[in-house]
mmCIF file of C-alpha atoms and ligand atoms in Angstrom:
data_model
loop_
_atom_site.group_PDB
_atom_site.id
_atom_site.type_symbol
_atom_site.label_atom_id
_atom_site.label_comp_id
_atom_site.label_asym_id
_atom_site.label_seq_id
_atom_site.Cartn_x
_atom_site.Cartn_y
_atom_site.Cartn_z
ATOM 1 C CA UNK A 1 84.628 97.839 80.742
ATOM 2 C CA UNK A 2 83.032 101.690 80.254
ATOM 3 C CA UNK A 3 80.131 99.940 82.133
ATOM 4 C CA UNK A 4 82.088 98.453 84.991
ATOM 5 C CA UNK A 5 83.977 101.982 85.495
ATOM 6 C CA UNK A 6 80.975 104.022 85.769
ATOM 7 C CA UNK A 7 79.515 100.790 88.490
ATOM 8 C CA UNK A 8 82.540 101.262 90.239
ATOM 9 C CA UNK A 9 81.891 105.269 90.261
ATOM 10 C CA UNK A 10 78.339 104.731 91.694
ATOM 11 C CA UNK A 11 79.521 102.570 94.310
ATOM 12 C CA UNK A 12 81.868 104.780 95.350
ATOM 13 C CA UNK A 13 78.971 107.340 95.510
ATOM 14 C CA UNK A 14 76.553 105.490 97.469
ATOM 15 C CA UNK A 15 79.626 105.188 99.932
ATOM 16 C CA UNK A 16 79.467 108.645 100.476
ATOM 17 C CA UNK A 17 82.146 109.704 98.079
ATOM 18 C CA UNK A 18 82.286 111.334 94.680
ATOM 19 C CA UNK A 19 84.564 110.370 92.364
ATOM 20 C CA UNK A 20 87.769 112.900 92.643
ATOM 21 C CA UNK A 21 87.422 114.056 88.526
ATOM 22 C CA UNK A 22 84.026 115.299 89.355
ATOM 23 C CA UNK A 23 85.654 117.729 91.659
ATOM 24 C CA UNK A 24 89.101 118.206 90.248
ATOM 25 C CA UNK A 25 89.377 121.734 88.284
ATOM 26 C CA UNK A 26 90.406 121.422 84.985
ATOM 27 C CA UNK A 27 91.369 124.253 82.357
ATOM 28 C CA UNK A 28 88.509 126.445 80.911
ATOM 29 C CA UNK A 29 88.556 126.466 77.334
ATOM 30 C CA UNK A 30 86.675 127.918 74.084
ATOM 31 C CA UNK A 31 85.267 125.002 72.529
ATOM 32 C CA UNK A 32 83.667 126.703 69.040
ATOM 33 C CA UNK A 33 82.861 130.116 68.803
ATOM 34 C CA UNK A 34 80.411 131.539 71.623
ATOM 35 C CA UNK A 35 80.396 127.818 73.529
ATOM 36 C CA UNK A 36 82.969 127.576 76.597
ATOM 37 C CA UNK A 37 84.067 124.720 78.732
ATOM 38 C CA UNK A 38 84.026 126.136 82.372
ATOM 39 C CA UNK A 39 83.046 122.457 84.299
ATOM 40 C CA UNK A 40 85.178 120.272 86.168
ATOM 41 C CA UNK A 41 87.510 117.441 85.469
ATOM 42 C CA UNK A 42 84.521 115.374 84.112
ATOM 43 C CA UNK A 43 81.027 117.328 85.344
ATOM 44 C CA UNK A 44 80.496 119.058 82.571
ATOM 45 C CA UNK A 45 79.265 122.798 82.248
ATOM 46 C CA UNK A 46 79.210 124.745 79.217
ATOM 47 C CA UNK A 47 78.779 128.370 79.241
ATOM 48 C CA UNK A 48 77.154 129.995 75.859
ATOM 49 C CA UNK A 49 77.558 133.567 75.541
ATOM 50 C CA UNK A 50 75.513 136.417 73.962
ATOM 51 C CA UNK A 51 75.535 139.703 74.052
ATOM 52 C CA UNK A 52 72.617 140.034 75.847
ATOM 53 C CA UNK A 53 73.968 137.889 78.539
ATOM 54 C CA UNK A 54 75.130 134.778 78.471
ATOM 55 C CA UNK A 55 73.521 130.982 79.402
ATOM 56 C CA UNK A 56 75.035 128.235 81.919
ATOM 57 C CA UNK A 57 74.336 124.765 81.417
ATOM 58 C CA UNK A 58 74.752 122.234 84.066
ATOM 59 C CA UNK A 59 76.789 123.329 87.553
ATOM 60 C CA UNK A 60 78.291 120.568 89.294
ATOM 61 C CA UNK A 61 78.314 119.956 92.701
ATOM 62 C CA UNK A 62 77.236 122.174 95.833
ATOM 63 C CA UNK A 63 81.024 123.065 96.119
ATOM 64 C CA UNK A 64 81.705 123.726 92.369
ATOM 65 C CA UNK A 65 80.683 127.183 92.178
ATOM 66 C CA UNK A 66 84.524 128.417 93.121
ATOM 67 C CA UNK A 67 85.844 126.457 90.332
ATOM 68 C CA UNK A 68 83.139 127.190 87.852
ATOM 69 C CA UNK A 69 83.782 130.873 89.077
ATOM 70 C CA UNK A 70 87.299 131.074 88.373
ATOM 71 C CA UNK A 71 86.896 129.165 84.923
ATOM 72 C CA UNK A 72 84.479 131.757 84.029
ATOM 73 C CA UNK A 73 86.893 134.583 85.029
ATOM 74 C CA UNK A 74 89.891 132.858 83.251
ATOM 75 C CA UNK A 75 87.803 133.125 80.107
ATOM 76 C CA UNK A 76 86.903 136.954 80.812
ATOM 77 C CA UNK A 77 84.093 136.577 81.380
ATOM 78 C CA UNK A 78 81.730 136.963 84.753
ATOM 79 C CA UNK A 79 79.956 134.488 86.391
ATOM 80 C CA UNK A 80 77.321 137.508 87.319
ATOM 81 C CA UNK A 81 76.076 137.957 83.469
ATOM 82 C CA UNK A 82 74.860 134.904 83.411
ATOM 83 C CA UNK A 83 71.344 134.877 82.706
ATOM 84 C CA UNK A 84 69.708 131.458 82.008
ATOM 85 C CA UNK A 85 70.575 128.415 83.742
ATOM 86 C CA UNK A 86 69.889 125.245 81.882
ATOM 87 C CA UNK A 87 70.717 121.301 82.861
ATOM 88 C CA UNK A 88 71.354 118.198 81.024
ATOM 89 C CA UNK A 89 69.711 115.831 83.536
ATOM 90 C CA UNK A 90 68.130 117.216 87.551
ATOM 91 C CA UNK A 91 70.798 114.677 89.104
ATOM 92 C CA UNK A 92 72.845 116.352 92.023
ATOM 93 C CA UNK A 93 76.072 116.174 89.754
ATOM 94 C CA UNK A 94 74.665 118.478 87.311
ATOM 95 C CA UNK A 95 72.194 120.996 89.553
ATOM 96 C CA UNK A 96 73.608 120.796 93.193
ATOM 97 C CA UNK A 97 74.995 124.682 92.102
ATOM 98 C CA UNK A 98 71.728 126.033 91.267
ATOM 99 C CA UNK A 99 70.823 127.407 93.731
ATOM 100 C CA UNK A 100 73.255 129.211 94.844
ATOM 101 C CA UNK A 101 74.320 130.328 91.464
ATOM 102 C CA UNK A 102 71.150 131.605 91.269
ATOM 103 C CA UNK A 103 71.397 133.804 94.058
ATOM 104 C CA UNK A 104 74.648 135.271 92.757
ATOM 105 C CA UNK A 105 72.945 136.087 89.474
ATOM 106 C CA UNK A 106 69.720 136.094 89.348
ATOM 107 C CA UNK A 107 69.497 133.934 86.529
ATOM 108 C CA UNK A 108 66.074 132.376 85.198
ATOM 109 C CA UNK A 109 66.183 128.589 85.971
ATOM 110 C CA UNK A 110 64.489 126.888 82.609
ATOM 111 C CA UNK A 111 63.739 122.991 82.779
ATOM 112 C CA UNK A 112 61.855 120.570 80.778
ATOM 113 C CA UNK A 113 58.721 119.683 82.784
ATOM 114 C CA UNK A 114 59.525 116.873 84.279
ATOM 115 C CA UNK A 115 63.087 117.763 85.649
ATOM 116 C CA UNK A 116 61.569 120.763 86.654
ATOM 117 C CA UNK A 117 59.400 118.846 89.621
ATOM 118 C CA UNK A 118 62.959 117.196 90.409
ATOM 119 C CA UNK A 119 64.904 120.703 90.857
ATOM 120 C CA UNK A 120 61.924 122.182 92.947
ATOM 121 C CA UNK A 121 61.724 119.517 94.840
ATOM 122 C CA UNK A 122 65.687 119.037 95.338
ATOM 123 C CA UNK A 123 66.079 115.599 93.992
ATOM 124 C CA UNK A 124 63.617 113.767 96.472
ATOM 125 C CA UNK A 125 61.007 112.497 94.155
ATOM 126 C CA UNK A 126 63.476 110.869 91.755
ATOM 127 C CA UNK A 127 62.062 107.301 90.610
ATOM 128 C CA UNK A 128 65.556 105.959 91.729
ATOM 129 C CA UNK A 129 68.141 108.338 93.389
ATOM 130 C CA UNK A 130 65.358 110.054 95.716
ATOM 131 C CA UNK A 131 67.672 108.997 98.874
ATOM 132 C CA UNK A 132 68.811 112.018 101.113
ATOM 133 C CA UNK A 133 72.495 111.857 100.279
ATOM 134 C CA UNK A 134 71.432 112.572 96.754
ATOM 135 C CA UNK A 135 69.813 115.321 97.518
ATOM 136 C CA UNK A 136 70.487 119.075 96.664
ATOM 137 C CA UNK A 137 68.942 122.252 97.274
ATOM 138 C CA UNK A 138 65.815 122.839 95.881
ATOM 139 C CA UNK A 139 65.317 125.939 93.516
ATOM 140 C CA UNK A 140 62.328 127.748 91.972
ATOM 141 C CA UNK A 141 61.634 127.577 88.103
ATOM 142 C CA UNK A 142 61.202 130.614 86.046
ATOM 143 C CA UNK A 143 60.132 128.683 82.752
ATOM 144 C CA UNK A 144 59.039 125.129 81.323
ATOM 145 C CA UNK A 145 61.104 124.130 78.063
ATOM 146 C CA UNK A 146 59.047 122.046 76.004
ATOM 147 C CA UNK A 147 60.652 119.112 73.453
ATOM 148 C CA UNK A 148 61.729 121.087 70.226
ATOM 149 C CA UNK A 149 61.397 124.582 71.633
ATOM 150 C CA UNK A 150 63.735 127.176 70.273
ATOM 151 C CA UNK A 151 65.231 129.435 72.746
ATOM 152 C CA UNK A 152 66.313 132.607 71.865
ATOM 153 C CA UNK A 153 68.658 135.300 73.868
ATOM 154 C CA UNK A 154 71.448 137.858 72.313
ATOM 155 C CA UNK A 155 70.667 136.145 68.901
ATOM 156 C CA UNK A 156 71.742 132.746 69.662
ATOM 157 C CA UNK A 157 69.051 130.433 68.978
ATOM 158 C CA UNK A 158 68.932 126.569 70.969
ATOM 159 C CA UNK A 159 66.993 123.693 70.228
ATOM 160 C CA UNK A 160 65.971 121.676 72.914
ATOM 161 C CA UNK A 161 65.619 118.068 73.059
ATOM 162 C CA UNK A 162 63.457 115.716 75.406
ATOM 163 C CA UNK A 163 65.575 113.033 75.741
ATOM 164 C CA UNK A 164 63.818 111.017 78.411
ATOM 165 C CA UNK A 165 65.361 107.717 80.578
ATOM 166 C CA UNK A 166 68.463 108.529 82.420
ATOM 167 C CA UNK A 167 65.695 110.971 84.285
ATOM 168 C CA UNK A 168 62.423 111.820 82.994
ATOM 169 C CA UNK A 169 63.573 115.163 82.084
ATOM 170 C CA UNK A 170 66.543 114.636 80.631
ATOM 171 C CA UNK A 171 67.445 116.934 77.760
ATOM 172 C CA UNK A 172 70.269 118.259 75.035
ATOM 173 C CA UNK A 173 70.623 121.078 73.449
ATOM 174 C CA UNK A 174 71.774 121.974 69.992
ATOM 175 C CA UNK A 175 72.771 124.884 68.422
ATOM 176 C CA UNK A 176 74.450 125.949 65.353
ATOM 177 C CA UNK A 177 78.366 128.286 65.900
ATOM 178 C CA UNK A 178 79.457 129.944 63.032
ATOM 179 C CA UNK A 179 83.370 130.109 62.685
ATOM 180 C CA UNK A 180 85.563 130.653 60.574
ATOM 181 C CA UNK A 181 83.788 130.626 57.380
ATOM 182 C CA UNK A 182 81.820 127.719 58.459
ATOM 183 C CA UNK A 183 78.716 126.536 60.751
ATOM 184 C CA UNK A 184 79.383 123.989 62.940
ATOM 185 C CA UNK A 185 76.504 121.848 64.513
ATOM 186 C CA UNK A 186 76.907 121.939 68.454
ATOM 187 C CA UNK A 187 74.537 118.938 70.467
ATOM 188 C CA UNK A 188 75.411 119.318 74.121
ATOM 189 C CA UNK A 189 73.728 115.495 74.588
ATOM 190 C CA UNK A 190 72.207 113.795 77.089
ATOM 191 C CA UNK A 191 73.315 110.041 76.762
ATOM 192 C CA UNK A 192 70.865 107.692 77.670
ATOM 193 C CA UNK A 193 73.404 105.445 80.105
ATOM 194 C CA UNK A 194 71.611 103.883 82.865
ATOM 195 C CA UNK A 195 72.545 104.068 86.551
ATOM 196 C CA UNK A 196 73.352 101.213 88.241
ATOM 197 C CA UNK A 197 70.408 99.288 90.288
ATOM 198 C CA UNK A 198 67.925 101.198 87.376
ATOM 199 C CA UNK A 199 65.580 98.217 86.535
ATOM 200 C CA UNK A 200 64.278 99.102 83.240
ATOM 201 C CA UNK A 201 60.756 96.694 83.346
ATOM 202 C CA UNK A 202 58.915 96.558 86.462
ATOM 203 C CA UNK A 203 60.207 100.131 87.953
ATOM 204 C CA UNK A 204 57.185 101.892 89.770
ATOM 205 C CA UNK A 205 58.173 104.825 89.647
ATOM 206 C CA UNK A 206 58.726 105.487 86.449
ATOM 207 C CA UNK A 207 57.097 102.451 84.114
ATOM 208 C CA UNK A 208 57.460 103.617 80.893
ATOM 209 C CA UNK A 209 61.436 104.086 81.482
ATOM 210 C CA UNK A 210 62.099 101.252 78.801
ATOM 211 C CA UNK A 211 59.747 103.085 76.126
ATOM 212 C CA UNK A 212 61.658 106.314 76.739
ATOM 213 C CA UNK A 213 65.012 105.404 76.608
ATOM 214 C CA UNK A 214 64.460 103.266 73.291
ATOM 215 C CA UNK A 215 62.851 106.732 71.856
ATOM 216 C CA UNK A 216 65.453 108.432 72.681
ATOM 217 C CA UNK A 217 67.986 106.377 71.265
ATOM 218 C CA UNK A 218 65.813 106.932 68.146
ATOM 219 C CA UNK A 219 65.956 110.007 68.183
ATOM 220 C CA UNK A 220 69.522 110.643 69.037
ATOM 221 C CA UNK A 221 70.503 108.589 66.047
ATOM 222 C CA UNK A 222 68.443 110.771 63.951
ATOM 223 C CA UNK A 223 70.251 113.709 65.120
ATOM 224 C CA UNK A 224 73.687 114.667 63.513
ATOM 225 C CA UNK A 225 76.266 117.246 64.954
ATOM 226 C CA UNK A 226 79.853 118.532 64.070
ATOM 227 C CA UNK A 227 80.498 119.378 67.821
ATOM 228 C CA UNK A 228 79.748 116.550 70.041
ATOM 229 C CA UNK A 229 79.293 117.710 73.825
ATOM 230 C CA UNK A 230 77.479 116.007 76.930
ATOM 231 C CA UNK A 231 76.976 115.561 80.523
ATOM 232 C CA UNK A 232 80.283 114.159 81.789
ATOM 233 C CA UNK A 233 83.537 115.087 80.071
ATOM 234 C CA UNK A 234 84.393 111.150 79.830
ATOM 235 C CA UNK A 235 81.030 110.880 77.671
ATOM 236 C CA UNK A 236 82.769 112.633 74.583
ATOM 237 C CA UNK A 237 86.325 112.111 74.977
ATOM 238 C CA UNK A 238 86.949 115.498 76.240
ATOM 239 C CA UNK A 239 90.996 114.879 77.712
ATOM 240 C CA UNK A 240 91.304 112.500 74.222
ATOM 241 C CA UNK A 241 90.322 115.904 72.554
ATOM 242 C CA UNK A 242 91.849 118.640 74.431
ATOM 243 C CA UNK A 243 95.147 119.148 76.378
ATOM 244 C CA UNK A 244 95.122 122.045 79.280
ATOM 245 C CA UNK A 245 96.784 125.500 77.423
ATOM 246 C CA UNK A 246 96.412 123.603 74.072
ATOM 247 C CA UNK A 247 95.100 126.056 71.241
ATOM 248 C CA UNK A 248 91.881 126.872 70.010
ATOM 249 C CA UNK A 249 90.921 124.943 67.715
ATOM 250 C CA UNK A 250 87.459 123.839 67.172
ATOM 251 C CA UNK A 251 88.330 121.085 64.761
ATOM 252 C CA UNK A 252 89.261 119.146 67.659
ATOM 253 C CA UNK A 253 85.741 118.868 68.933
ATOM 254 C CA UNK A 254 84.111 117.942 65.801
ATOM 255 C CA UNK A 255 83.478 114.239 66.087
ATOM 256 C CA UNK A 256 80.221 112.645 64.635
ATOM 257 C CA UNK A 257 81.459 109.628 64.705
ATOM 258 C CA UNK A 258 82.632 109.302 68.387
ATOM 259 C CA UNK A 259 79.149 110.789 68.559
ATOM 260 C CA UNK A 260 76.889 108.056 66.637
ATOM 261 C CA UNK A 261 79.410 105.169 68.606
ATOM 262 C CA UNK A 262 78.217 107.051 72.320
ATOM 263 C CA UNK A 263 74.442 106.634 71.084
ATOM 264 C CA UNK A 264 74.859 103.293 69.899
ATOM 265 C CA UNK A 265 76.791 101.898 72.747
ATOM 266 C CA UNK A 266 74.545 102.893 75.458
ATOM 267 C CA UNK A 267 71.734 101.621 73.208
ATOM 268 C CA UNK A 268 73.921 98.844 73.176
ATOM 269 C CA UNK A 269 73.593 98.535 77.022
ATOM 270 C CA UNK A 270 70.169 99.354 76.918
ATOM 271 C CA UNK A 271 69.499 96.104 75.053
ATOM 272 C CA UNK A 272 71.548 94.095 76.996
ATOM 273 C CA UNK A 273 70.276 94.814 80.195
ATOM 274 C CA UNK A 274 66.322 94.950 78.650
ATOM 275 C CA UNK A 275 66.928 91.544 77.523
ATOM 276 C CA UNK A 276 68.369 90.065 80.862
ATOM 277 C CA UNK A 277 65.682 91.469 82.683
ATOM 278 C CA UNK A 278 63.527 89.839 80.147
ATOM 279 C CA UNK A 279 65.232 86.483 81.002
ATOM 280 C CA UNK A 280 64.398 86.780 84.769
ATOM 281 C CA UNK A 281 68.110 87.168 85.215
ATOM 282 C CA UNK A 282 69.096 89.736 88.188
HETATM 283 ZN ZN1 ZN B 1 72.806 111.191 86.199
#
């Protein structure tokens, strides 16, 4: 069913037309401690802030930045002290903002390698969504993040993850928010879901798709969190979770379960789909 939805979302996209929730606003919230919700109904964005200035990850579409704006404001904060920008995945539904929200701040674009040749190059050489109505405006990168590297600003320390096959770049995050007495373990993930018309043996463009996909499930089950995050809001429940002008409460986000059953169902898929493919079937 999940899989037939997000087919049905595609298709709608290759018609020229993004799903509505990826542009409808929704209510910024504090998730746990220094993390903040400022993305759309289901884009994702997650600002982290320090007190040396604060770090955007993932912005939507070319036309978020007014919403991402405002949900930055609503929080009290301002979208000009932002001074990384990060991304979960160089697809136009997570980076079409860059560039312009990196004229407005000045922020230092940091990428893994390989999404970093996608964001320079505005989306065209991606192995499967290099077509011109995927495209977004290219941007320069300021720094290379490397699989496991800790980054450091205003004392908050995150630990990046290379978690390759939805694009060969792909990567989450984790960091660890103390609150209330407690730490709570934060993974903004990247789940391995594959896009519809990916083949995952045979693809030319990026042949070892199937061998990084199945590490990355490997490594995503080795991972634990408290907080589960990711890409799209749907991912991790995030309306289940969280009612606009509900409380703060960061108990409501802590879910390793719902987290281990996201990894395992798009490994799930994965399989499935490796093992048609296998079969010859289309
Ligand atoms: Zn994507």
């Amino acid at each position: 069913m999940k899989k037939m939805v997000w087919g049905m979302l595609w298709a709608m996209t290759a018609f020229g037309a993004t799903p509505a929730e990826w542009s409808r606003p929704f209510q910024a919230h504090r998730v746990v401690g220094n993390v903040y919700y400022v993305g759309t109904s289901d884009l994702a964005c997650f600002l982290i802030v320090t007190p040396q200035g604060n770090i955007l990850i993932n912005t939507g579409l070319a036309d978020s930045v007014p919403l991402i704006r405002k949900s930055i404001s609503d929080l009290g904060f301002r979208l000009e002290d932002v001074r990384w920008l990060l991304t979960t995945q160089a697809h136009y539904d997570h980076v079409a903002a860059m560039a312009e929200i990196k004229r407005l701040t000045g922020a230092r674009i940091l990428a893994s390698e390989a999404d970093a040749v996608l964001l320079e190059d505005g989306g065209k050489s991606d192995f499967h969504f290099g077509a011109a109505e995927y495209n977004y405006a290219p941007v320069d990168l300021d720094d290379h993040i490397k699989d496991g590297q800790k980054l450091k600003l205003g004392g908050v320390e995150i630990t990046a993850y290379l978690h390759a096959g939805h694009t060969k770049g792909s990567m989450s995050y984790g960091l660890t928010v103390r609150e209330g007495g407690r730490d709570y373990r934060v993974l903004i993930a990247n789940m391995g879901t594959i896009n519809e018309g990916v083949k995952l043996l045979g693809e030319k463009n990026y042949p070892k798709i199937a061998e990084d996909y199945a590490r990355t499930f490997e490594r995503q089950k080795a991972l634990v969190c408290d907080v589960f995050l990711s890409s799209h809001a749907s991912q991790y429940g995030l309306h289940k979770k969280y009612a606009p002008g509900a409380a703060y409460d960061p108990q409501r986000f802590v879910d390793p379960e719902g987290y281990r059953r996201a990894v395992e169902g798009a490994e799930s898929n994965y399989r499935k789909q490796l093992a048609q493919e296998r079969a010859g079937k289309p």
